PDB file of N, CA, C and O in Angstrom:
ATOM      1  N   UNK P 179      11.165  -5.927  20.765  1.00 48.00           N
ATOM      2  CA  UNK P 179      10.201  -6.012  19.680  1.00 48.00           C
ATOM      3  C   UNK P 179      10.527  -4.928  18.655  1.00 48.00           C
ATOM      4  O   UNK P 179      10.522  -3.756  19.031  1.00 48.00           O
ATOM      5  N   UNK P 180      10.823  -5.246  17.330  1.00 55.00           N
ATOM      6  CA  UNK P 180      11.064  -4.086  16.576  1.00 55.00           C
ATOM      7  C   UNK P 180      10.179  -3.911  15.807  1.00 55.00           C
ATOM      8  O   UNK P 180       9.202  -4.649  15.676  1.00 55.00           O
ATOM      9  N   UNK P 181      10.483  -2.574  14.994  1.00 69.00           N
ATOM     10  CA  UNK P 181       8.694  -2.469  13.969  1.00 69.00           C
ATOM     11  C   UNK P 181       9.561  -3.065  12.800  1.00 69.00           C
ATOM     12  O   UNK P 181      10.773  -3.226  12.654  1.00 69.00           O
ATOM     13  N   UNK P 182       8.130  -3.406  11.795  1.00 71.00           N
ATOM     14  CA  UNK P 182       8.202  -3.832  10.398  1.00 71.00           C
ATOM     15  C   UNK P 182       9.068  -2.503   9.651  1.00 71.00           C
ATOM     16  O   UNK P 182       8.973  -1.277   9.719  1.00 71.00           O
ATOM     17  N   UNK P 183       9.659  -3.146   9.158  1.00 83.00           N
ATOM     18  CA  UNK P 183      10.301  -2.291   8.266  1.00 83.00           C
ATOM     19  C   UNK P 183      10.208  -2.308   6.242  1.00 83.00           C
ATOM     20  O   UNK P 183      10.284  -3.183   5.380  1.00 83.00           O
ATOM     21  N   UNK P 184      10.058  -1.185   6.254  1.00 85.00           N
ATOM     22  CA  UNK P 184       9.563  -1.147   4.334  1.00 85.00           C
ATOM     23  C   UNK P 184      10.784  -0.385   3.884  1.00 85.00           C
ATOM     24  O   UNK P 184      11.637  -0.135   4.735  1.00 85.00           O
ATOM     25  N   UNK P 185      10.939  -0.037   2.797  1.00 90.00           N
ATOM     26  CA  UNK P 185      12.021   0.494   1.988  1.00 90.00           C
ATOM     27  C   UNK P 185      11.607   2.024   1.772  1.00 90.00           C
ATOM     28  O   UNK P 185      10.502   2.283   1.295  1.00 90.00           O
ATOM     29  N   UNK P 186      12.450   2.971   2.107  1.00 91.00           N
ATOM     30  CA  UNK P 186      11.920   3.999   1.226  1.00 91.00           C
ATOM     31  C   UNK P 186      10.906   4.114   0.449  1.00 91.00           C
ATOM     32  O   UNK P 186       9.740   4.453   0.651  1.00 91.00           O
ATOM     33  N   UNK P 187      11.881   3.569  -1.109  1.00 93.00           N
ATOM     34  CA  UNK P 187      10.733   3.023  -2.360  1.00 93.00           C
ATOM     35  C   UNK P 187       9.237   3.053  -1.896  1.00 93.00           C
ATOM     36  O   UNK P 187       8.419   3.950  -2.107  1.00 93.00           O
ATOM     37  N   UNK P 188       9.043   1.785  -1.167  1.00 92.00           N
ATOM     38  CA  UNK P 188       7.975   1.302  -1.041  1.00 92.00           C
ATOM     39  C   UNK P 188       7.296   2.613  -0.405  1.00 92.00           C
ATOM     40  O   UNK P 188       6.471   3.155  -1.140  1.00 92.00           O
ATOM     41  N   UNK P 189       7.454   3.031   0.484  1.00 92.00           N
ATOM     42  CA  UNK P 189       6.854   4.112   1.645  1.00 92.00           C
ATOM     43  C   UNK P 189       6.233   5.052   0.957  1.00 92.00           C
ATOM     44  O   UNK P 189       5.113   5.561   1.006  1.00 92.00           O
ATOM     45  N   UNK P 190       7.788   5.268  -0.115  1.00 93.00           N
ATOM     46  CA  UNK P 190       6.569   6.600  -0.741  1.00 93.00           C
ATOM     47  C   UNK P 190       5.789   5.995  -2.061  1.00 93.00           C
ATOM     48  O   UNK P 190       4.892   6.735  -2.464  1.00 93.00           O
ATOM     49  N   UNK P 191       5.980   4.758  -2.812  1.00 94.00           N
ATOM     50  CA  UNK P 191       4.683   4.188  -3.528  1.00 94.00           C
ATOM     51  C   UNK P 191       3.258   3.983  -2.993  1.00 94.00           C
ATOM     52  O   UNK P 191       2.241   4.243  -3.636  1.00 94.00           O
ATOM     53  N   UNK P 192       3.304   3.378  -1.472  1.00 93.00           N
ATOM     54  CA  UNK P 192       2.540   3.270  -0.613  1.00 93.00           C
ATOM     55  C   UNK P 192       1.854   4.586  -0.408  1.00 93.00           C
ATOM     56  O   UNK P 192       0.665   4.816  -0.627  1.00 93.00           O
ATOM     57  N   UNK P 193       3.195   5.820   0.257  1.00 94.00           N
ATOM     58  CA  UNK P 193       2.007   7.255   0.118  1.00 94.00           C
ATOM     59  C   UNK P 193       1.532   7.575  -1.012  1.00 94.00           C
ATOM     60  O   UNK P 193       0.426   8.105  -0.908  1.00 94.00           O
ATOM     61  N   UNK P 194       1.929   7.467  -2.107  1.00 95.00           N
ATOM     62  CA  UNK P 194       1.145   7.850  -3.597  1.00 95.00           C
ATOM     63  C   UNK P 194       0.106   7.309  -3.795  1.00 95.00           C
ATOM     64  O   UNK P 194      -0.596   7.838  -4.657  1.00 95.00           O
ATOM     65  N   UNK P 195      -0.386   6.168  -3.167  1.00 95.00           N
ATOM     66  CA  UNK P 195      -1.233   5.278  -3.639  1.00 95.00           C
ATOM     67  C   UNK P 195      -2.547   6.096  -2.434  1.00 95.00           C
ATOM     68  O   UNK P 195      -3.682   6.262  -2.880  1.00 95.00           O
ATOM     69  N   UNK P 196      -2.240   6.510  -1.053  1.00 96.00           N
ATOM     70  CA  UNK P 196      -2.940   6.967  -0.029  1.00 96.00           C
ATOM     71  C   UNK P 196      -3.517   8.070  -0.463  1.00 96.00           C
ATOM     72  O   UNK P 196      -4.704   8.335  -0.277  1.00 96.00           O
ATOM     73  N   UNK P 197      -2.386   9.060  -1.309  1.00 96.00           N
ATOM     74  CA  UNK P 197      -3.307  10.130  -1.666  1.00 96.00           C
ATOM     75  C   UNK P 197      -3.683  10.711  -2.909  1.00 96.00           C
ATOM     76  O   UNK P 197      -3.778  11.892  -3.243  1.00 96.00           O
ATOM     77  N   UNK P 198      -3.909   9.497  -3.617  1.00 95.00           N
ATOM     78  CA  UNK P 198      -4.748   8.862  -4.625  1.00 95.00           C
ATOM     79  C   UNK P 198      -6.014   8.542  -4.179  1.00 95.00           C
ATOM     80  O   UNK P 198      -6.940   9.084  -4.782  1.00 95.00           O
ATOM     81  N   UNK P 199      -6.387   7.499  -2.911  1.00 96.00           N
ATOM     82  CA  UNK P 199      -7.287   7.393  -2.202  1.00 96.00           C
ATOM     83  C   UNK P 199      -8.067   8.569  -1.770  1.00 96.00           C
ATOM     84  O   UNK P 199      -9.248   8.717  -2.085  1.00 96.00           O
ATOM     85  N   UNK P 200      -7.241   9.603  -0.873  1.00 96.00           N
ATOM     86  CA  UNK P 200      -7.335  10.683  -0.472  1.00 96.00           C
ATOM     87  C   UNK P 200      -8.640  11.560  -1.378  1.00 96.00           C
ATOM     88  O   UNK P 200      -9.779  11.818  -0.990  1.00 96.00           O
ATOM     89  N   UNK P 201      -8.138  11.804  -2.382  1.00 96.00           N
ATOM     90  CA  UNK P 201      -8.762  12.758  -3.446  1.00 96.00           C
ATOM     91  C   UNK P 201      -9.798  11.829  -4.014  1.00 96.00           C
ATOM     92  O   UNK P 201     -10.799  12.316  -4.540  1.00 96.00           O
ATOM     93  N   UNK P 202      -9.611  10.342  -3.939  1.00 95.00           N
ATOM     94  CA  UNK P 202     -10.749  10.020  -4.718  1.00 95.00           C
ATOM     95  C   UNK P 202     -10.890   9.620  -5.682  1.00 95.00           C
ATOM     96  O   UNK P 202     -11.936   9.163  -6.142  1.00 95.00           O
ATOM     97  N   UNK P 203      -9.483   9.742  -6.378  1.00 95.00           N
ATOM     98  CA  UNK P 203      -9.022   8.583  -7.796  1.00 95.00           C
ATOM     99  C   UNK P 203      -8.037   7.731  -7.850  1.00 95.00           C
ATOM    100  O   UNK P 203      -7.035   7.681  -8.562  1.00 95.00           O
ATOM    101  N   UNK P 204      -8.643   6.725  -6.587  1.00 94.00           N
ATOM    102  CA  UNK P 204      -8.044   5.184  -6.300  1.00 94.00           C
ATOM    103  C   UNK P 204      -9.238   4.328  -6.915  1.00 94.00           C
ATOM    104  O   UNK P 204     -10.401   4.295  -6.510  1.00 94.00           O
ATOM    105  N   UNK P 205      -8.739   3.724  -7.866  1.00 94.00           N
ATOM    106  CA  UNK P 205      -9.377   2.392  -8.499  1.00 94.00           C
ATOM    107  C   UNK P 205      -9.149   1.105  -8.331  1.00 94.00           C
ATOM    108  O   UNK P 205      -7.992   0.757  -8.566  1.00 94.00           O
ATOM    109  N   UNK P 206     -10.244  -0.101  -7.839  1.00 91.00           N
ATOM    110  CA  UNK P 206      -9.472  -1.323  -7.769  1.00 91.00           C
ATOM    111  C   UNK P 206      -9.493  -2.009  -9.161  1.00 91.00           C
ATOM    112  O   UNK P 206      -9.985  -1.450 -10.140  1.00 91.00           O
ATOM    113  N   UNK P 207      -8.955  -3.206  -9.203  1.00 89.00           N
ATOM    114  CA  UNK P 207      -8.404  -3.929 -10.584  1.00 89.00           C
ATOM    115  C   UNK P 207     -10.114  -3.923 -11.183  1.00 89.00           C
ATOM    116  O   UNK P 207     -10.390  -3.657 -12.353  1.00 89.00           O
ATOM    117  N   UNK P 208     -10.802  -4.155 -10.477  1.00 92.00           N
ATOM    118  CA  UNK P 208     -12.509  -4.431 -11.328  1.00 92.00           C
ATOM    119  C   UNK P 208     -12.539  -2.626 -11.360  1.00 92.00           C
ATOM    120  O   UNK P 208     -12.899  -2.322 -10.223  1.00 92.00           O
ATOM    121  N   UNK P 209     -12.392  -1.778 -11.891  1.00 93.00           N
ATOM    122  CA  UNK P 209     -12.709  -0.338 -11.894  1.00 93.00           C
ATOM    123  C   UNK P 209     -13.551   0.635 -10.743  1.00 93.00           C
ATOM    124  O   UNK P 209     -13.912   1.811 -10.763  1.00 93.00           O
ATOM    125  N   UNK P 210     -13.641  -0.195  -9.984  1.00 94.00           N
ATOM    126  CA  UNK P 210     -15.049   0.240  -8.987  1.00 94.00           C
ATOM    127  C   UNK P 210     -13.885   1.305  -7.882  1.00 94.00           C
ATOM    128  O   UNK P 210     -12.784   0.894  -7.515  1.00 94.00           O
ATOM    129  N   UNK P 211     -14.409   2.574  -7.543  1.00 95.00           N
ATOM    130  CA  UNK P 211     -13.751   3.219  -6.646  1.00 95.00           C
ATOM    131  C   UNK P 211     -13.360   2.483  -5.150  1.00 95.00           C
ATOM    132  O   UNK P 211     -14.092   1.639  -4.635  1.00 95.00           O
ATOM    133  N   UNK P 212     -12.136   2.931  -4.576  1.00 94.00           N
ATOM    134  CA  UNK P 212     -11.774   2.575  -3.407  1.00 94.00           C
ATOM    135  C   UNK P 212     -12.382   3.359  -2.035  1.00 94.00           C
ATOM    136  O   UNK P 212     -12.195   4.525  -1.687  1.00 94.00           O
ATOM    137  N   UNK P 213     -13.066   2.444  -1.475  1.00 94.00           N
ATOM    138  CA  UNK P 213     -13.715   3.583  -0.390  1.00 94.00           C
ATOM    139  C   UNK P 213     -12.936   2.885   1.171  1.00 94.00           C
ATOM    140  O   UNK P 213     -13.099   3.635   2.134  1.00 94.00           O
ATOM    141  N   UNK P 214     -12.320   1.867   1.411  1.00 95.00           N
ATOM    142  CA  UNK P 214     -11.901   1.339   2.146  1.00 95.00           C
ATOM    143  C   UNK P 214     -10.295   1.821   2.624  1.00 95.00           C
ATOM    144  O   UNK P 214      -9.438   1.294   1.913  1.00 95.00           O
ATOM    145  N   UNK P 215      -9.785   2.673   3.637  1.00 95.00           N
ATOM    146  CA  UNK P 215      -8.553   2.930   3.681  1.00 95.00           C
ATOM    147  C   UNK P 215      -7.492   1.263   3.737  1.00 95.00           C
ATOM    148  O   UNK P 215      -6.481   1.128   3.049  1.00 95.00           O
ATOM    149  N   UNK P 216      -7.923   0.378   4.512  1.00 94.00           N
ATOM    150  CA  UNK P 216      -7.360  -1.243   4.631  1.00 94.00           C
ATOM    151  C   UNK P 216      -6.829  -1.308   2.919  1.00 94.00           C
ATOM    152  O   UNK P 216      -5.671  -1.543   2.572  1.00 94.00           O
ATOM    153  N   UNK P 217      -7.885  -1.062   2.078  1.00 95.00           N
ATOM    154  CA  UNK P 217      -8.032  -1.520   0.825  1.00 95.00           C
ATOM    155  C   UNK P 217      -6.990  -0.858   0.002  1.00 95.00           C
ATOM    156  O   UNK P 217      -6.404  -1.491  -0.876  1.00 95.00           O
ATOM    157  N   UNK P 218      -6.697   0.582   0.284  1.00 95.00           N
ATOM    158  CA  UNK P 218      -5.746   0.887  -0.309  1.00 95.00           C
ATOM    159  C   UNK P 218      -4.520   1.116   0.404  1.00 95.00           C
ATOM    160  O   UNK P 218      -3.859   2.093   0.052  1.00 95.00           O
ATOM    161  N   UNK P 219      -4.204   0.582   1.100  1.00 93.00           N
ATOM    162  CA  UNK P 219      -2.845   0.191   1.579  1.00 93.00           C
ATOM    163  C   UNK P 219      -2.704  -0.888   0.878  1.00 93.00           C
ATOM    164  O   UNK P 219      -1.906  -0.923  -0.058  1.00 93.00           O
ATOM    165  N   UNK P 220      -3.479  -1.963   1.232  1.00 93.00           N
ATOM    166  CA  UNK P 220      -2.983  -2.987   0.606  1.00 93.00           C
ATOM    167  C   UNK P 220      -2.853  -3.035  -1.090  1.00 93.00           C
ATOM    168  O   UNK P 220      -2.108  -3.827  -1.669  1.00 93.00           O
ATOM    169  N   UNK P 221      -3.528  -2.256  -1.628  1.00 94.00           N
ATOM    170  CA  UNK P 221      -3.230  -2.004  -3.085  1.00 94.00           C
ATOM    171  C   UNK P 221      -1.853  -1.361  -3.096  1.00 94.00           C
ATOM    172  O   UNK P 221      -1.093  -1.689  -4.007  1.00 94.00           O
ATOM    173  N   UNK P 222      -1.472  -0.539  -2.246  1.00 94.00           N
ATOM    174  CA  UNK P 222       0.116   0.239  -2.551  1.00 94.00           C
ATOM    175  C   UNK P 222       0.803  -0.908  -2.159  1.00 94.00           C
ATOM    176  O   UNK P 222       1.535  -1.331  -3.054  1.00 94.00           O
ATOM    177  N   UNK P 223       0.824  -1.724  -0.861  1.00 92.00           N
ATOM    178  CA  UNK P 223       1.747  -2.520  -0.876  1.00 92.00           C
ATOM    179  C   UNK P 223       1.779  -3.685  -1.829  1.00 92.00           C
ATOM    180  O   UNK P 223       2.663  -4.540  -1.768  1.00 92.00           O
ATOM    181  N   UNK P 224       0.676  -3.708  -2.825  1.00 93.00           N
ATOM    182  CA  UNK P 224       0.473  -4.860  -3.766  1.00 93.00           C
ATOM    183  C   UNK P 224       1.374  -4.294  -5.291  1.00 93.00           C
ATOM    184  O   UNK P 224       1.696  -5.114  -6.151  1.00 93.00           O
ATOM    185  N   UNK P 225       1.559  -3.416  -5.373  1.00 92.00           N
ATOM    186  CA  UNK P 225       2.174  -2.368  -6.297  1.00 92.00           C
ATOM    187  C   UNK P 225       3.612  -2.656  -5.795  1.00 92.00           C
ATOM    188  O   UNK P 225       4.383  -3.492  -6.266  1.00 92.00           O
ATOM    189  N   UNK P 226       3.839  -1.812  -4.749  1.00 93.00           N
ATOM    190  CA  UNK P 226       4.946  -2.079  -4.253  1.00 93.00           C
ATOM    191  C   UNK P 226       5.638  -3.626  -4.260  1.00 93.00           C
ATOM    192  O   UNK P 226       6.852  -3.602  -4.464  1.00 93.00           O
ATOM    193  N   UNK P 227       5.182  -4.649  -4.112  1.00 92.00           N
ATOM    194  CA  UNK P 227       5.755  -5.696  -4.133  1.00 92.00           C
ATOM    195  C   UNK P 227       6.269  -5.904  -5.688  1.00 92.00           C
ATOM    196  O   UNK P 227       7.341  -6.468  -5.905  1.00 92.00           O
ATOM    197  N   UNK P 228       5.223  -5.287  -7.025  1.00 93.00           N
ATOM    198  CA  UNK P 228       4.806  -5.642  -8.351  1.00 93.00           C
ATOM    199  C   UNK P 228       6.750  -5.305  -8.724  1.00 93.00           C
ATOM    200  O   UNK P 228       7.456  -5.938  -9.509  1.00 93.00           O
ATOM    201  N   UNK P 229       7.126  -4.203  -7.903  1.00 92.00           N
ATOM    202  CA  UNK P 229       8.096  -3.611  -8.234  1.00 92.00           C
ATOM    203  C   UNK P 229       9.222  -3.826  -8.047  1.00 92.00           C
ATOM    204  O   UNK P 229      10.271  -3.218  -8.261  1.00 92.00           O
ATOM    205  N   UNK P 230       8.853  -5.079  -7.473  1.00 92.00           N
ATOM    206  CA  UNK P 230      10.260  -5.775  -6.437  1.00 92.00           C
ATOM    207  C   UNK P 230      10.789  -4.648  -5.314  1.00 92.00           C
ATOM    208  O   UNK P 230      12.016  -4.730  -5.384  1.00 92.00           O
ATOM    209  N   UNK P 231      10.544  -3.921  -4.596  1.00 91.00           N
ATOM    210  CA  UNK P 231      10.677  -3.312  -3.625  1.00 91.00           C
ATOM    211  C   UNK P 231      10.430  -4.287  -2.339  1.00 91.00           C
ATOM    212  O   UNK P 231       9.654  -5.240  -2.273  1.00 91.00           O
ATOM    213  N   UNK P 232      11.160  -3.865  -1.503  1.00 89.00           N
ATOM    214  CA  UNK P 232      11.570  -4.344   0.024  1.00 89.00           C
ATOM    215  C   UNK P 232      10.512  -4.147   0.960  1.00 89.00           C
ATOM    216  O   UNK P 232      10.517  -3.153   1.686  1.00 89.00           O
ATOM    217  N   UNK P 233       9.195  -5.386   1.035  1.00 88.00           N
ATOM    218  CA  UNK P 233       8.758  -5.444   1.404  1.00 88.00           C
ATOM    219  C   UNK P 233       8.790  -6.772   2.725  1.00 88.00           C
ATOM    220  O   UNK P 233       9.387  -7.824   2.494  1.00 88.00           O
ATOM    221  N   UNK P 234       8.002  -6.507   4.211  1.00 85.00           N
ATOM    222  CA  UNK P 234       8.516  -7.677   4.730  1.00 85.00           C
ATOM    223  C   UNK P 234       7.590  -8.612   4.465  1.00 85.00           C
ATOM    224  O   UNK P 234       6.679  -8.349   3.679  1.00 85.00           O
ATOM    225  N   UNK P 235       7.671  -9.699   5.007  1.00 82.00           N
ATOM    226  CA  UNK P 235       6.888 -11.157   4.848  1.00 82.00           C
ATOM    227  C   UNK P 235       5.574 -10.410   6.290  1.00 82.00           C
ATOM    228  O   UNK P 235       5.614  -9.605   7.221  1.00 82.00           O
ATOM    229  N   UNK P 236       4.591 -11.317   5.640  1.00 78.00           N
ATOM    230  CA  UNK P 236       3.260 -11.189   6.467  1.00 78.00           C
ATOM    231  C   UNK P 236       3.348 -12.120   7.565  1.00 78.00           C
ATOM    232  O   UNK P 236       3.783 -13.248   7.336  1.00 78.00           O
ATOM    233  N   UNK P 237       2.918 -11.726   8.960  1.00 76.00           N
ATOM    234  CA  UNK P 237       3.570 -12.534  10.351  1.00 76.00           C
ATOM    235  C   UNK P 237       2.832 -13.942  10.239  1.00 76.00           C
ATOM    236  O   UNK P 237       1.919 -14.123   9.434  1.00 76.00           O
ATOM    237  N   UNK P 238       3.333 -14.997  11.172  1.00 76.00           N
ATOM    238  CA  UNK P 238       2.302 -15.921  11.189  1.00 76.00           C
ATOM    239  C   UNK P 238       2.192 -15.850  12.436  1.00 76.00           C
ATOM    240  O   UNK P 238       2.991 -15.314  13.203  1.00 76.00           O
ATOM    241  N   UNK P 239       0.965 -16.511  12.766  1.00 67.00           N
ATOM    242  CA  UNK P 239       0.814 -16.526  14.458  1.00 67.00           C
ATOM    243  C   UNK P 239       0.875 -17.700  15.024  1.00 67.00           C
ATOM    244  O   UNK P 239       0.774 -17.802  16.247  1.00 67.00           O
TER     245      UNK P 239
END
């Protein structure tokens, strides 16, 4: 079983975006603050994809 793998790139867009969250000036697209950690991952990896960075495909079950 291997882990998911992300790109550099992405990893550290992804951490920029965490500690953005962190401090408290993570915004979602409607302006309303991010209080959800789920929420801003998935905003970095939604960025990250924006950028064409090496992201993997979401599993199916």
């Amino acid at each position: 079983m291997s882990k998911t793998k992300y790109s550099d790139k992405a990893q550290d867009k992804v951490g920029k975006v965490m500690h953005e969250f962190k401090e408290g000036k993570l915004k979602s697209s409607s302006g309303e603050k991010v209080t959800d950690r789920k929420q801003a991952i998935a905003i970095g990896i939604s960025e990250a994809k924006e950028q064409g960075l090496k992201i993997p495909k979401k599993k199916k079950d």
